[in-house]
PDB file of C-alpha atoms in Angstrom:
ATOM      1  CA  UNK C   1     -41.231  26.217   9.259  1.00 44.00           C
ATOM      2  CA  UNK C   2     -39.676  23.895  11.822  1.00 49.00           C
ATOM      3  CA  UNK C   3     -39.653  20.223  11.021  1.00 50.00           C
ATOM      4  CA  UNK C   4     -41.138  17.834  13.580  1.00 56.00           C
ATOM      5  CA  UNK C   5     -38.599  16.285  15.914  1.00 57.00           C
ATOM      6  CA  UNK C   6     -39.764  12.784  14.930  1.00 52.00           C
ATOM      7  CA  UNK C   7     -38.922  13.487  11.277  1.00 52.00           C
ATOM      8  CA  UNK C   8     -35.413  14.639  12.181  1.00 59.00           C
ATOM      9  CA  UNK C   9     -34.812  11.511  14.258  1.00 57.00           C
ATOM     10  CA  UNK C  10     -36.119   9.344  11.423  1.00 52.00           C
ATOM     11  CA  UNK C  11     -33.658  10.931   9.028  1.00 57.00           C
ATOM     12  CA  UNK C  12     -30.811  10.341  11.466  1.00 61.00           C
ATOM     13  CA  UNK C  13     -31.736   6.670  11.903  1.00 55.00           C
ATOM     14  CA  UNK C  14     -31.919   6.258   8.121  1.00 57.00           C
ATOM     15  CA  UNK C  15     -28.424   7.716   7.646  1.00 61.00           C
ATOM     16  CA  UNK C  16     -27.001   5.513  10.388  1.00 60.00           C
ATOM     17  CA  UNK C  17     -28.593   2.442   8.782  1.00 56.00           C
ATOM     18  CA  UNK C  18     -27.024   3.262   5.427  1.00 55.00           C
ATOM     19  CA  UNK C  19     -23.613   3.623   7.095  1.00 58.00           C
ATOM     20  CA  UNK C  20     -23.969   0.290   8.901  1.00 54.00           C
ATOM     21  CA  UNK C  21     -24.947  -1.492   5.698  1.00 52.00           C
ATOM     22  CA  UNK C  22     -22.003   0.008   3.871  1.00 55.00           C
ATOM     23  CA  UNK C  23     -19.565  -1.111   6.555  1.00 54.00           C
ATOM     24  CA  UNK C  24     -20.877  -4.657   7.098  1.00 48.00           C
ATOM     25  CA  UNK C  25     -22.281  -7.228   4.677  1.00 47.00           C
ATOM     26  CA  UNK C  26     -22.277  -4.890   1.685  1.00 47.00           C
ATOM     27  CA  UNK C  27     -18.473  -4.744   1.830  1.00 49.00           C
ATOM     28  CA  UNK C  28     -18.493  -8.090  -0.023  1.00 54.00           C
ATOM     29  CA  UNK C  29     -19.576  -6.139  -3.104  1.00 62.00           C
ATOM     30  CA  UNK C  30     -16.639  -3.736  -2.735  1.00 78.00           C
ATOM     31  CA  UNK C  31     -14.024  -6.013  -4.240  1.00 87.00           C
ATOM     32  CA  UNK C  32     -10.988  -4.168  -2.869  1.00 86.00           C
ATOM     33  CA  UNK C  33     -12.324  -5.033   0.606  1.00 89.00           C
ATOM     34  CA  UNK C  34     -12.788  -8.692  -0.349  1.00 93.00           C
ATOM     35  CA  UNK C  35      -9.211  -9.851  -1.052  1.00 95.00           C
ATOM     36  CA  UNK C  36      -8.383 -13.283  -2.437  1.00 96.00           C
ATOM     37  CA  UNK C  37      -4.594 -13.108  -2.248  1.00 96.00           C
ATOM     38  CA  UNK C  38      -1.829 -12.246   0.255  1.00 96.00           C
ATOM     39  CA  UNK C  39      -0.927  -8.912  -1.366  1.00 96.00           C
ATOM     40  CA  UNK C  40      -4.508  -7.644  -1.566  1.00 96.00           C
ATOM     41  CA  UNK C  41      -5.116  -8.806   2.005  1.00 95.00           C
ATOM     42  CA  UNK C  42      -2.181  -6.777   3.336  1.00 95.00           C
ATOM     43  CA  UNK C  43      -3.307  -3.752   1.324  1.00 94.00           C
ATOM     44  CA  UNK C  44      -6.835  -4.049   2.729  1.00 94.00           C
ATOM     45  CA  UNK C  45      -5.482  -4.274   6.280  1.00 94.00           C
ATOM     46  CA  UNK C  46      -3.401  -1.149   5.670  1.00 94.00           C
ATOM     47  CA  UNK C  47      -6.477   0.741   4.445  1.00 93.00           C
ATOM     48  CA  UNK C  48      -8.545  -0.358   7.445  1.00 93.00           C
ATOM     49  CA  UNK C  49      -5.831   0.462  10.003  1.00 94.00           C
ATOM     50  CA  UNK C  50      -5.237   3.891   8.445  1.00 93.00           C
ATOM     51  CA  UNK C  51      -8.974   4.622   8.383  1.00 92.00           C
ATOM     52  CA  UNK C  52      -9.447   3.612  12.031  1.00 93.00           C
ATOM     53  CA  UNK C  53      -6.503   5.735  13.169  1.00 92.00           C
ATOM     54  CA  UNK C  54      -7.889   8.734  11.275  1.00 91.00           C
ATOM     55  CA  UNK C  55     -11.304   8.124  12.818  1.00 91.00           C
ATOM     56  CA  UNK C  56      -9.789   8.687  16.287  1.00 90.00           C
ATOM     57  CA  UNK C  57      -9.517  12.349  15.298  1.00 88.00           C
ATOM     58  CA  UNK C  58     -12.314  12.729  12.753  1.00 90.00           C
ATOM     59  CA  UNK C  59     -15.192  11.103  14.664  1.00 91.00           C
ATOM     60  CA  UNK C  60     -14.786  13.138  17.915  1.00 89.00           C
ATOM     61  CA  UNK C  61     -14.482  16.336  15.871  1.00 89.00           C
ATOM     62  CA  UNK C  62     -17.692  15.581  13.980  1.00 91.00           C
ATOM     63  CA  UNK C  63     -19.519  14.668  17.199  1.00 92.00           C
ATOM     64  CA  UNK C  64     -18.293  17.790  19.023  1.00 89.00           C
ATOM     65  CA  UNK C  65     -19.268  19.944  16.047  1.00 91.00           C
ATOM     66  CA  UNK C  66     -22.837  18.654  16.230  1.00 90.00           C
ATOM     67  CA  UNK C  67     -22.914  18.995  20.043  1.00 87.00           C
ATOM     68  CA  UNK C  68     -21.627  22.582  19.961  1.00 85.00           C
ATOM     69  CA  UNK C  69     -24.092  23.626  17.270  1.00 86.00           C
ATOM     70  CA  UNK C  70     -26.937  22.063  19.264  1.00 84.00           C
ATOM     71  CA  UNK C  71     -25.844  23.306  22.684  1.00 81.00           C
ATOM     72  CA  UNK C  72     -25.096  26.881  21.682  1.00 79.00           C
ATOM     73  CA  UNK C  73     -27.948  27.388  19.249  1.00 81.00           C
ATOM     74  CA  UNK C  74     -30.086  30.492  19.536  1.00 78.00           C
ATOM     75  CA  UNK C  75     -32.929  29.504  21.789  1.00 78.00           C
ATOM     76  CA  UNK C  76     -34.897  31.095  24.582  1.00 80.00           C
ATOM     77  CA  UNK C  77     -33.837  29.891  28.000  1.00 77.00           C
ATOM     78  CA  UNK C  78     -30.472  28.616  26.758  1.00 76.00           C
ATOM     79  CA  UNK C  79     -28.458  27.461  29.791  1.00 76.00           C
ATOM     80  CA  UNK C  80     -25.046  26.901  28.152  1.00 74.00           C
ATOM     81  CA  UNK C  81     -22.230  28.707  29.962  1.00 77.00           C
ATOM     82  CA  UNK C  82     -21.098  31.977  28.384  1.00 75.00           C
ATOM     83  CA  UNK C  83     -17.361  32.624  28.895  1.00 78.00           C
ATOM     84  CA  UNK C  84     -16.210  35.341  26.489  1.00 76.00           C
ATOM     85  CA  UNK C  85     -12.903  35.863  28.349  1.00 80.00           C
ATOM     86  CA  UNK C  86     -11.786  32.209  28.010  1.00 79.00           C
ATOM     87  CA  UNK C  87      -8.835  31.904  25.670  1.00 80.00           C
ATOM     88  CA  UNK C  88      -6.467  29.115  26.727  1.00 84.00           C
ATOM     89  CA  UNK C  89      -6.372  25.666  28.292  1.00 87.00           C
ATOM     90  CA  UNK C  90      -3.094  23.770  28.521  1.00 90.00           C
ATOM     91  CA  UNK C  91      -4.921  20.498  29.026  1.00 90.00           C
ATOM     92  CA  UNK C  92      -7.071  20.928  25.917  1.00 86.00           C
ATOM     93  CA  UNK C  93      -4.093  22.097  23.841  1.00 90.00           C
ATOM     94  CA  UNK C  94      -2.183  18.933  24.786  1.00 92.00           C
ATOM     95  CA  UNK C  95      -5.186  16.789  23.820  1.00 88.00           C
ATOM     96  CA  UNK C  96      -5.998  18.270  20.430  1.00 85.00           C
ATOM     97  CA  UNK C  97      -2.354  18.629  19.388  1.00 91.00           C
ATOM     98  CA  UNK C  98      -0.842  15.608  21.112  1.00 93.00           C
ATOM     99  CA  UNK C  99      -3.271  12.951  19.859  1.00 91.00           C
ATOM    100  CA  UNK C 100      -3.032  13.937  16.141  1.00 91.00           C
ATOM    101  CA  UNK C 101       0.780  14.072  16.351  1.00 94.00           C
ATOM    102  CA  UNK C 102       0.886  10.571  17.853  1.00 94.00           C
ATOM    103  CA  UNK C 103      -1.494   9.287  15.166  1.00 93.00           C
ATOM    104  CA  UNK C 104       0.630  10.819  12.393  1.00 94.00           C
ATOM    105  CA  UNK C 105       3.733   9.143  13.831  1.00 96.00           C
ATOM    106  CA  UNK C 106       1.921   5.791  13.980  1.00 95.00           C
ATOM    107  CA  UNK C 107       0.688   6.211  10.400  1.00 94.00           C
ATOM    108  CA  UNK C 108       4.222   7.077   9.265  1.00 95.00           C
ATOM    109  CA  UNK C 109       5.707   3.951  10.878  1.00 96.00           C
ATOM    110  CA  UNK C 110       2.955   1.669   9.534  1.00 94.00           C
ATOM    111  CA  UNK C 111       3.131   3.170   6.036  1.00 93.00           C
ATOM    112  CA  UNK C 112       6.924   2.934   5.766  1.00 94.00           C
ATOM    113  CA  UNK C 113       6.878  -0.696   6.894  1.00 94.00           C
ATOM    114  CA  UNK C 114       4.048  -1.570   4.492  1.00 93.00           C
ATOM    115  CA  UNK C 115       5.795   0.224   1.630  1.00 91.00           C
ATOM    116  CA  UNK C 116       8.828  -2.040   1.958  1.00 93.00           C
ATOM    117  CA  UNK C 117       6.793  -5.185   2.639  1.00 93.00           C
ATOM    118  CA  UNK C 118       4.546  -4.564  -0.388  1.00 94.00           C
ATOM    119  CA  UNK C 119       7.252  -3.624  -2.889  1.00 95.00           C
ATOM    120  CA  UNK C 120       5.666  -4.874  -6.177  1.00 95.00           C
ATOM    121  CA  UNK C 121       8.813  -6.570  -7.484  1.00 94.00           C
ATOM    122  CA  UNK C 122       9.470  -8.394  -4.215  1.00 95.00           C
ATOM    123  CA  UNK C 123       8.889 -12.161  -4.641  1.00 96.00           C
ATOM    124  CA  UNK C 124       6.147 -13.742  -2.545  1.00 96.00           C
ATOM    125  CA  UNK C 125       7.461 -16.247  -0.032  1.00 94.00           C
ATOM    126  CA  UNK C 126       6.271 -19.665  -1.194  1.00 94.00           C
ATOM    127  CA  UNK C 127       7.437 -23.231  -1.636  1.00 94.00           C
ATOM    128  CA  UNK C 128       6.009 -23.109  -5.188  1.00 95.00           C
ATOM    129  CA  UNK C 129       8.039 -21.920  -8.154  1.00 95.00           C
ATOM    130  CA  UNK C 130       6.649 -18.611  -9.512  1.00 97.00           C
ATOM    131  CA  UNK C 131       4.792 -18.708 -12.833  1.00 98.00           C
ATOM    132  CA  UNK C 132       5.855 -15.974 -15.267  1.00 98.00           C
ATOM    133  CA  UNK C 133       3.186 -14.176 -17.288  1.00 98.00           C
ATOM    134  CA  UNK C 134       4.174 -11.428 -19.722  1.00 98.00           C
ATOM    135  CA  UNK C 135       1.474  -8.748 -20.004  1.00 98.00           C
ATOM    136  CA  UNK C 136       1.224  -6.330 -22.920  1.00 97.00           C
ATOM    137  CA  UNK C 137      -1.261  -3.471 -22.941  1.00 95.00           C
ATOM    138  CA  UNK C 138      -2.691  -2.892 -26.427  1.00 94.00           C
ATOM    139  CA  UNK C 139      -5.407  -0.586 -27.732  1.00 90.00           C
ATOM    140  CA  UNK C 140      -7.942  -1.715 -26.319  1.00 92.00           C
ATOM    141  CA  UNK C 141      -7.105  -5.220 -25.167  1.00 94.00           C
ATOM    142  CA  UNK C 142      -4.638  -7.197 -23.067  1.00 96.00           C
ATOM    143  CA  UNK C 143      -2.195  -9.796 -24.419  1.00 97.00           C
ATOM    144  CA  UNK C 144      -0.946 -12.427 -21.960  1.00 98.00           C
ATOM    145  CA  UNK C 145       2.067 -14.569 -22.879  1.00 98.00           C
ATOM    146  CA  UNK C 146       3.143 -17.633 -20.927  1.00 98.00           C
ATOM    147  CA  UNK C 147       6.816 -18.053 -21.929  1.00 97.00           C
ATOM    148  CA  UNK C 148       7.324 -21.285 -19.978  1.00 96.00           C
ATOM    149  CA  UNK C 149       4.201 -22.892 -21.471  1.00 97.00           C
ATOM    150  CA  UNK C 150       4.658 -21.342 -24.929  1.00 97.00           C
ATOM    151  CA  UNK C 151       1.035 -20.149 -25.218  1.00 98.00           C
ATOM    152  CA  UNK C 152      -0.733 -16.775 -25.264  1.00 97.00           C
ATOM    153  CA  UNK C 153      -4.215 -15.357 -24.757  1.00 97.00           C
ATOM    154  CA  UNK C 154      -6.125 -12.131 -25.249  1.00 97.00           C
ATOM    155  CA  UNK C 155      -8.370 -10.772 -22.480  1.00 95.00           C
ATOM    156  CA  UNK C 156      -8.177 -14.070 -20.583  1.00 95.00           C
ATOM    157  CA  UNK C 157      -5.801 -14.807 -17.737  1.00 97.00           C
ATOM    158  CA  UNK C 158      -5.703 -18.236 -16.114  1.00 97.00           C
ATOM    159  CA  UNK C 159      -3.458 -18.940 -13.141  1.00 97.00           C
ATOM    160  CA  UNK C 160      -3.066 -21.817 -10.684  1.00 97.00           C
ATOM    161  CA  UNK C 161      -4.079 -21.200  -7.061  1.00 97.00           C
ATOM    162  CA  UNK C 162      -1.444 -20.838  -4.323  1.00 96.00           C
ATOM    163  CA  UNK C 163       1.278 -20.219  -6.902  1.00 97.00           C
ATOM    164  CA  UNK C 164       3.085 -16.847  -7.014  1.00 97.00           C
ATOM    165  CA  UNK C 165       2.639 -15.132 -10.384  1.00 98.00           C
ATOM    166  CA  UNK C 166       5.474 -12.999 -11.689  1.00 98.00           C
ATOM    167  CA  UNK C 167       3.911 -10.479 -14.043  1.00 98.00           C
ATOM    168  CA  UNK C 168       6.205  -8.692 -16.493  1.00 98.00           C
ATOM    169  CA  UNK C 169       4.212  -5.706 -17.720  1.00 97.00           C
ATOM    170  CA  UNK C 170       4.716  -3.385 -20.688  1.00 96.00           C
ATOM    171  CA  UNK C 171       2.662  -1.471 -23.266  1.00 95.00           C
ATOM    172  CA  UNK C 172       2.591  -1.325 -27.052  1.00 93.00           C
ATOM    173  CA  UNK C 173       0.096   1.526 -26.864  1.00 86.00           C
ATOM    174  CA  UNK C 174      -0.517   4.557 -24.607  1.00 88.00           C
ATOM    175  CA  UNK C 175       0.376   4.070 -20.953  1.00 92.00           C
ATOM    176  CA  UNK C 176      -2.164   2.068 -18.995  1.00 94.00           C
ATOM    177  CA  UNK C 177      -2.495   0.486 -15.565  1.00 95.00           C
ATOM    178  CA  UNK C 178      -2.803  -3.268 -14.951  1.00 96.00           C
ATOM    179  CA  UNK C 179      -5.203  -4.002 -12.089  1.00 96.00           C
ATOM    180  CA  UNK C 180      -6.758  -7.084 -10.482  1.00 97.00           C
ATOM    181  CA  UNK C 181      -8.426  -5.541  -7.392  1.00 95.00           C
ATOM    182  CA  UNK C 182      -8.942  -8.763  -5.424  1.00 96.00           C
ATOM    183  CA  UNK C 183      -5.341  -9.867  -5.885  1.00 97.00           C
ATOM    184  CA  UNK C 184      -3.453  -6.596  -5.470  1.00 95.00           C
ATOM    185  CA  UNK C 185      -2.905  -2.993  -6.438  1.00 89.00           C
ATOM    186  CA  UNK C 186      -2.255  -1.406  -9.800  1.00 92.00           C
ATOM    187  CA  UNK C 187       0.955  -1.452 -11.812  1.00 95.00           C
ATOM    188  CA  UNK C 188       1.636   0.894 -14.720  1.00 95.00           C
ATOM    189  CA  UNK C 189       2.139  -0.545 -18.200  1.00 95.00           C
ATOM    190  CA  UNK C 190       4.462   1.785 -20.117  1.00 94.00           C
ATOM    191  CA  UNK C 191       6.089   1.690 -23.532  1.00 92.00           C
ATOM    192  CA  UNK C 192       9.792   0.982 -23.444  1.00 91.00           C
ATOM    193  CA  UNK C 193       9.676  -0.397 -19.902  1.00 93.00           C
ATOM    194  CA  UNK C 194       9.055  -3.767 -18.278  1.00 95.00           C
ATOM    195  CA  UNK C 195       7.553  -3.505 -14.802  1.00 96.00           C
ATOM    196  CA  UNK C 196       7.508  -6.449 -12.395  1.00 97.00           C
ATOM    197  CA  UNK C 197       4.560  -7.317 -10.174  1.00 97.00           C
ATOM    198  CA  UNK C 198       4.090 -10.373  -7.946  1.00 98.00           C
ATOM    199  CA  UNK C 199       0.551 -11.498  -7.115  1.00 98.00           C
ATOM    200  CA  UNK C 200      -1.053 -14.723  -5.921  1.00 98.00           C
ATOM    201  CA  UNK C 201      -4.573 -16.156  -5.710  1.00 97.00           C
ATOM    202  CA  UNK C 202      -5.211 -18.071  -2.492  1.00 96.00           C
ATOM    203  CA  UNK C 203      -8.336 -19.831  -3.689  1.00 94.00           C
ATOM    204  CA  UNK C 204     -10.064 -21.043  -6.817  1.00 96.00           C
ATOM    205  CA  UNK C 205     -12.395 -18.455  -8.291  1.00 95.00           C
ATOM    206  CA  UNK C 206     -13.150 -15.932 -11.016  1.00 95.00           C
ATOM    207  CA  UNK C 207     -11.893 -12.392 -10.614  1.00 96.00           C
ATOM    208  CA  UNK C 208     -12.170  -9.149 -12.511  1.00 94.00           C
ATOM    209  CA  UNK C 209      -9.207  -7.437 -14.143  1.00 95.00           C
ATOM    210  CA  UNK C 210      -9.080  -4.089 -15.862  1.00 93.00           C
ATOM    211  CA  UNK C 211      -7.073  -1.238 -17.269  1.00 91.00           C
ATOM    212  CA  UNK C 212      -7.283   1.645 -14.810  1.00 87.00           C
ATOM    213  CA  UNK C 213      -6.151   4.508 -17.062  1.00 87.00           C
ATOM    214  CA  UNK C 214      -8.036   6.502 -19.676  1.00 86.00           C
ATOM    215  CA  UNK C 215      -6.608   5.510 -23.055  1.00 85.00           C
ATOM    216  CA  UNK C 216      -9.146   6.674 -25.601  1.00 84.00           C
ATOM    217  CA  UNK C 217     -12.476   5.733 -27.131  1.00 87.00           C
ATOM    218  CA  UNK C 218     -12.928   2.153 -25.887  1.00 86.00           C
ATOM    219  CA  UNK C 219     -10.902   2.262 -22.674  1.00 86.00           C
ATOM    220  CA  UNK C 220     -14.008   1.223 -20.691  1.00 87.00           C
ATOM    221  CA  UNK C 221     -14.032  -2.115 -22.556  1.00 87.00           C
ATOM    222  CA  UNK C 222     -10.441  -2.853 -21.634  1.00 91.00           C
ATOM    223  CA  UNK C 223     -11.141  -5.465 -18.986  1.00 91.00           C
ATOM    224  CA  UNK C 224     -10.220  -9.137 -18.800  1.00 94.00           C
ATOM    225  CA  UNK C 225     -11.294 -12.339 -17.091  1.00 92.00           C
ATOM    226  CA  UNK C 226      -9.080 -13.823 -14.388  1.00 96.00           C
ATOM    227  CA  UNK C 227      -9.644 -17.423 -13.355  1.00 97.00           C
ATOM    228  CA  UNK C 228      -7.696 -19.122 -10.596  1.00 97.00           C
ATOM    229  CA  UNK C 229      -7.861 -22.897 -10.963  1.00 97.00           C
ATOM    230  CA  UNK C 230      -6.264 -25.967  -9.460  1.00 97.00           C
ATOM    231  CA  UNK C 231      -2.848 -26.895 -10.850  1.00 96.00           C
ATOM    232  CA  UNK C 232      -4.357 -29.865 -12.654  1.00 97.00           C
ATOM    233  CA  UNK C 233      -7.009 -27.713 -14.332  1.00 97.00           C
ATOM    234  CA  UNK C 234      -4.397 -25.144 -15.306  1.00 97.00           C
ATOM    235  CA  UNK C 235      -2.210 -27.823 -16.922  1.00 97.00           C
ATOM    236  CA  UNK C 236      -5.257 -29.204 -18.751  1.00 97.00           C
ATOM    237  CA  UNK C 237      -6.087 -25.716 -20.065  1.00 97.00           C
ATOM    238  CA  UNK C 238      -2.525 -25.280 -21.317  1.00 97.00           C
ATOM    239  CA  UNK C 239      -2.727 -28.559 -23.204  1.00 97.00           C
ATOM    240  CA  UNK C 240      -6.124 -27.645 -24.634  1.00 97.00           C
ATOM    241  CA  UNK C 241      -4.798 -24.311 -25.927  1.00 97.00           C
ATOM    242  CA  UNK C 242      -1.773 -26.033 -27.485  1.00 96.00           C
ATOM    243  CA  UNK C 243      -4.029 -28.552 -29.222  1.00 96.00           C
ATOM    244  CA  UNK C 244      -6.996 -26.484 -30.365  1.00 95.00           C
ATOM    245  CA  UNK C 245      -5.768 -22.900 -30.824  1.00 96.00           C
ATOM    246  CA  UNK C 246      -3.960 -21.313 -33.767  1.00 96.00           C
ATOM    247  CA  UNK C 247      -0.480 -19.812 -33.561  1.00 97.00           C
ATOM    248  CA  UNK C 248       0.053 -16.099 -33.078  1.00 96.00           C
ATOM    249  CA  UNK C 249       2.132 -14.982 -36.042  1.00 95.00           C
ATOM    250  CA  UNK C 250       4.027 -11.732 -36.463  1.00 94.00           C
ATOM    251  CA  UNK C 251       1.388 -10.562 -38.903  1.00 94.00           C
ATOM    252  CA  UNK C 252      -1.299 -11.493 -36.386  1.00 94.00           C
ATOM    253  CA  UNK C 253       0.439  -9.472 -33.692  1.00 95.00           C
ATOM    254  CA  UNK C 254       0.577  -6.458 -36.013  1.00 93.00           C
ATOM    255  CA  UNK C 255      -3.202  -6.735 -36.358  1.00 93.00           C
ATOM    256  CA  UNK C 256      -3.628  -7.001 -32.579  1.00 93.00           C
ATOM    257  CA  UNK C 257      -1.653  -3.777 -32.209  1.00 91.00           C
ATOM    258  CA  UNK C 258      -4.258  -1.894 -34.204  1.00 92.00           C
ATOM    259  CA  UNK C 259      -6.758   0.059 -32.052  1.00 92.00           C
ATOM    260  CA  UNK C 260      -9.792  -2.193 -31.591  1.00 92.00           C
ATOM    261  CA  UNK C 261     -11.657  -4.181 -28.981  1.00 91.00           C
ATOM    262  CA  UNK C 262     -11.389  -7.963 -28.886  1.00 90.00           C
ATOM    263  CA  UNK C 263     -13.164 -11.027 -27.596  1.00 92.00           C
ATOM    264  CA  UNK C 264     -11.296 -13.702 -25.660  1.00 94.00           C
ATOM    265  CA  UNK C 265      -8.721 -15.451 -27.869  1.00 95.00           C
ATOM    266  CA  UNK C 266      -5.980 -18.012 -27.276  1.00 96.00           C
ATOM    267  CA  UNK C 267      -2.863 -19.018 -29.196  1.00 97.00           C
ATOM    268  CA  UNK C 268      -0.883 -22.260 -29.159  1.00 97.00           C
ATOM    269  CA  UNK C 269       2.391 -20.419 -29.830  1.00 97.00           C
ATOM    270  CA  UNK C 270       3.823 -16.943 -30.341  1.00 96.00           C
ATOM    271  CA  UNK C 271       7.000 -15.544 -31.937  1.00 95.00           C
ATOM    272  CA  UNK C 272      10.060 -16.042 -29.765  1.00 93.00           C
ATOM    273  CA  UNK C 273      11.182 -12.839 -28.069  1.00 94.00           C
ATOM    274  CA  UNK C 274       7.940 -10.986 -28.855  1.00 95.00           C
ATOM    275  CA  UNK C 275       7.669  -9.412 -25.403  1.00 96.00           C
ATOM    276  CA  UNK C 276      11.319  -8.317 -25.416  1.00 94.00           C
ATOM    277  CA  UNK C 277      10.866  -6.794 -28.887  1.00 93.00           C
ATOM    278  CA  UNK C 278       7.935  -4.765 -27.644  1.00 93.00           C
ATOM    279  CA  UNK C 279       9.899  -3.480 -24.655  1.00 94.00           C
ATOM    280  CA  UNK C 280      13.046  -2.558 -26.595  1.00 91.00           C
ATOM    281  CA  UNK C 281      11.641  -1.300 -29.867  1.00 85.00           C
ATOM    282  CA  UNK C 282      12.379   2.314 -28.876  1.00 76.00           C
ATOM    283  CA  UNK C 283      15.823   1.506 -27.471  1.00 70.00           C
ATOM    284  CA  UNK C 284      17.870   2.707 -30.469  1.00 53.00           C
ATOM    285  CA  UNK C 285      17.243   5.810 -32.563  1.00 46.00           C
ATOM    286  CA  UNK C 286      18.755   7.516 -35.607  1.00 40.00           C
ATOM    287  CA  UNK C 287      18.397  10.929 -37.141  1.00 37.00           C
ATOM    288  CA  UNK C 288      15.985   9.794 -39.833  1.00 38.00           C
ATOM    289  CA  UNK C 289      14.162   6.932 -38.204  1.00 40.00           C
ATOM    290  CA  UNK C 290      14.174   3.850 -36.030  1.00 36.00           C
ATOM    291  CA  UNK C 291      14.336   0.320 -37.352  1.00 39.00           C
ATOM    292  CA  UNK C 292      14.724  -2.863 -35.280  1.00 40.00           C
ATOM    293  CA  UNK C 293      14.701  -6.439 -36.582  1.00 44.00           C
ATOM    294  CA  UNK C 294      14.816  -9.840 -35.025  1.00 45.00           C
ATOM    295  CA  UNK C 295      15.927 -13.055 -36.686  1.00 37.00           C
ATOM    296  CA  UNK C 296      12.414 -13.625 -37.975  1.00 41.00           C
ATOM    297  CA  UNK C 297      12.425 -10.381 -39.997  1.00 43.00           C
ATOM    298  CA  UNK C 298       9.903  -8.675 -37.767  1.00 45.00           C
ATOM    299  CA  UNK C 299      10.387  -4.939 -38.085  1.00 45.00           C
ATOM    300  CA  UNK C 300       9.085  -2.021 -36.088  1.00 42.00           C
ATOM    301  CA  UNK C 301       9.536   1.383 -37.689  1.00 41.00           C
ATOM    302  CA  UNK C 302       8.768   4.694 -36.054  1.00 41.00           C
ATOM    303  CA  UNK C 303       9.777   8.051 -37.470  1.00 36.00           C
ATOM    304  CA  UNK C 304      11.763  10.144 -35.022  1.00 33.00           C
ATOM    305  CA  UNK C 305      12.150  13.855 -35.586  1.00 33.00           C
ATOM    306  CA  UNK C 306      14.790  16.043 -34.051  1.00 30.00           C
TER     307      UNK C 306
END
């Protein structure tokens, strides 16, 4: 049974409305399209430019597909030209091969340039001195150490606005991926490695951070709060943590390493060299085992088999 023409047009209008909503005001809810930092903004622009260039090919093809199906459908009195002997047109060949080739070349140039401009370890140009934050992925929580301030926190990251942040990222658990969508792309956190990522928040606000890799039972709870504040508020928070929070001891870190979820915590101090110990604890091996100590008698032991 044929559907009424009015119903078909209504369905088409509904689909177009959904598309318009998705591409306009609703984009504010898609956080990767609502950047709050220079890196995320450049990444968004790259996505939009690439999508628009692809649409130059995709949209006409989709439109022509619908037109051809409609024009050459089986119908009495069809007036579309029938040319079974037609097999070649130099003009059309140049159009449907030339335009995609030009678009691919443009995409290649734009992508190569963006790849170098957005190198994760490349410092962000700024008159402000970068703030270093050491990030450790644990099961199933994030530990943030501020070596210059001498404090640490779990599942809470505070940063001053308009200040480049130099993240040093590692893992003391299965490999994960550190991600703050509104500030920039992902960076892997891997055992035995320290990855560098520069990000910056351009305005005060609260952002969402998360692990972007599957790492077991509670991986979905492995998210953290990111708050960009004024420099004065950041300094006040640092002083508050130093005054009111306990110290992170070596024994306390061993407990954090255990697989478990965690609420937000803060520490007024942490063992010196803790991040470096985590990165290098697999650096030396022996036939019967691995043992590494620092001056504070903190020992990691992992059995290594041949």
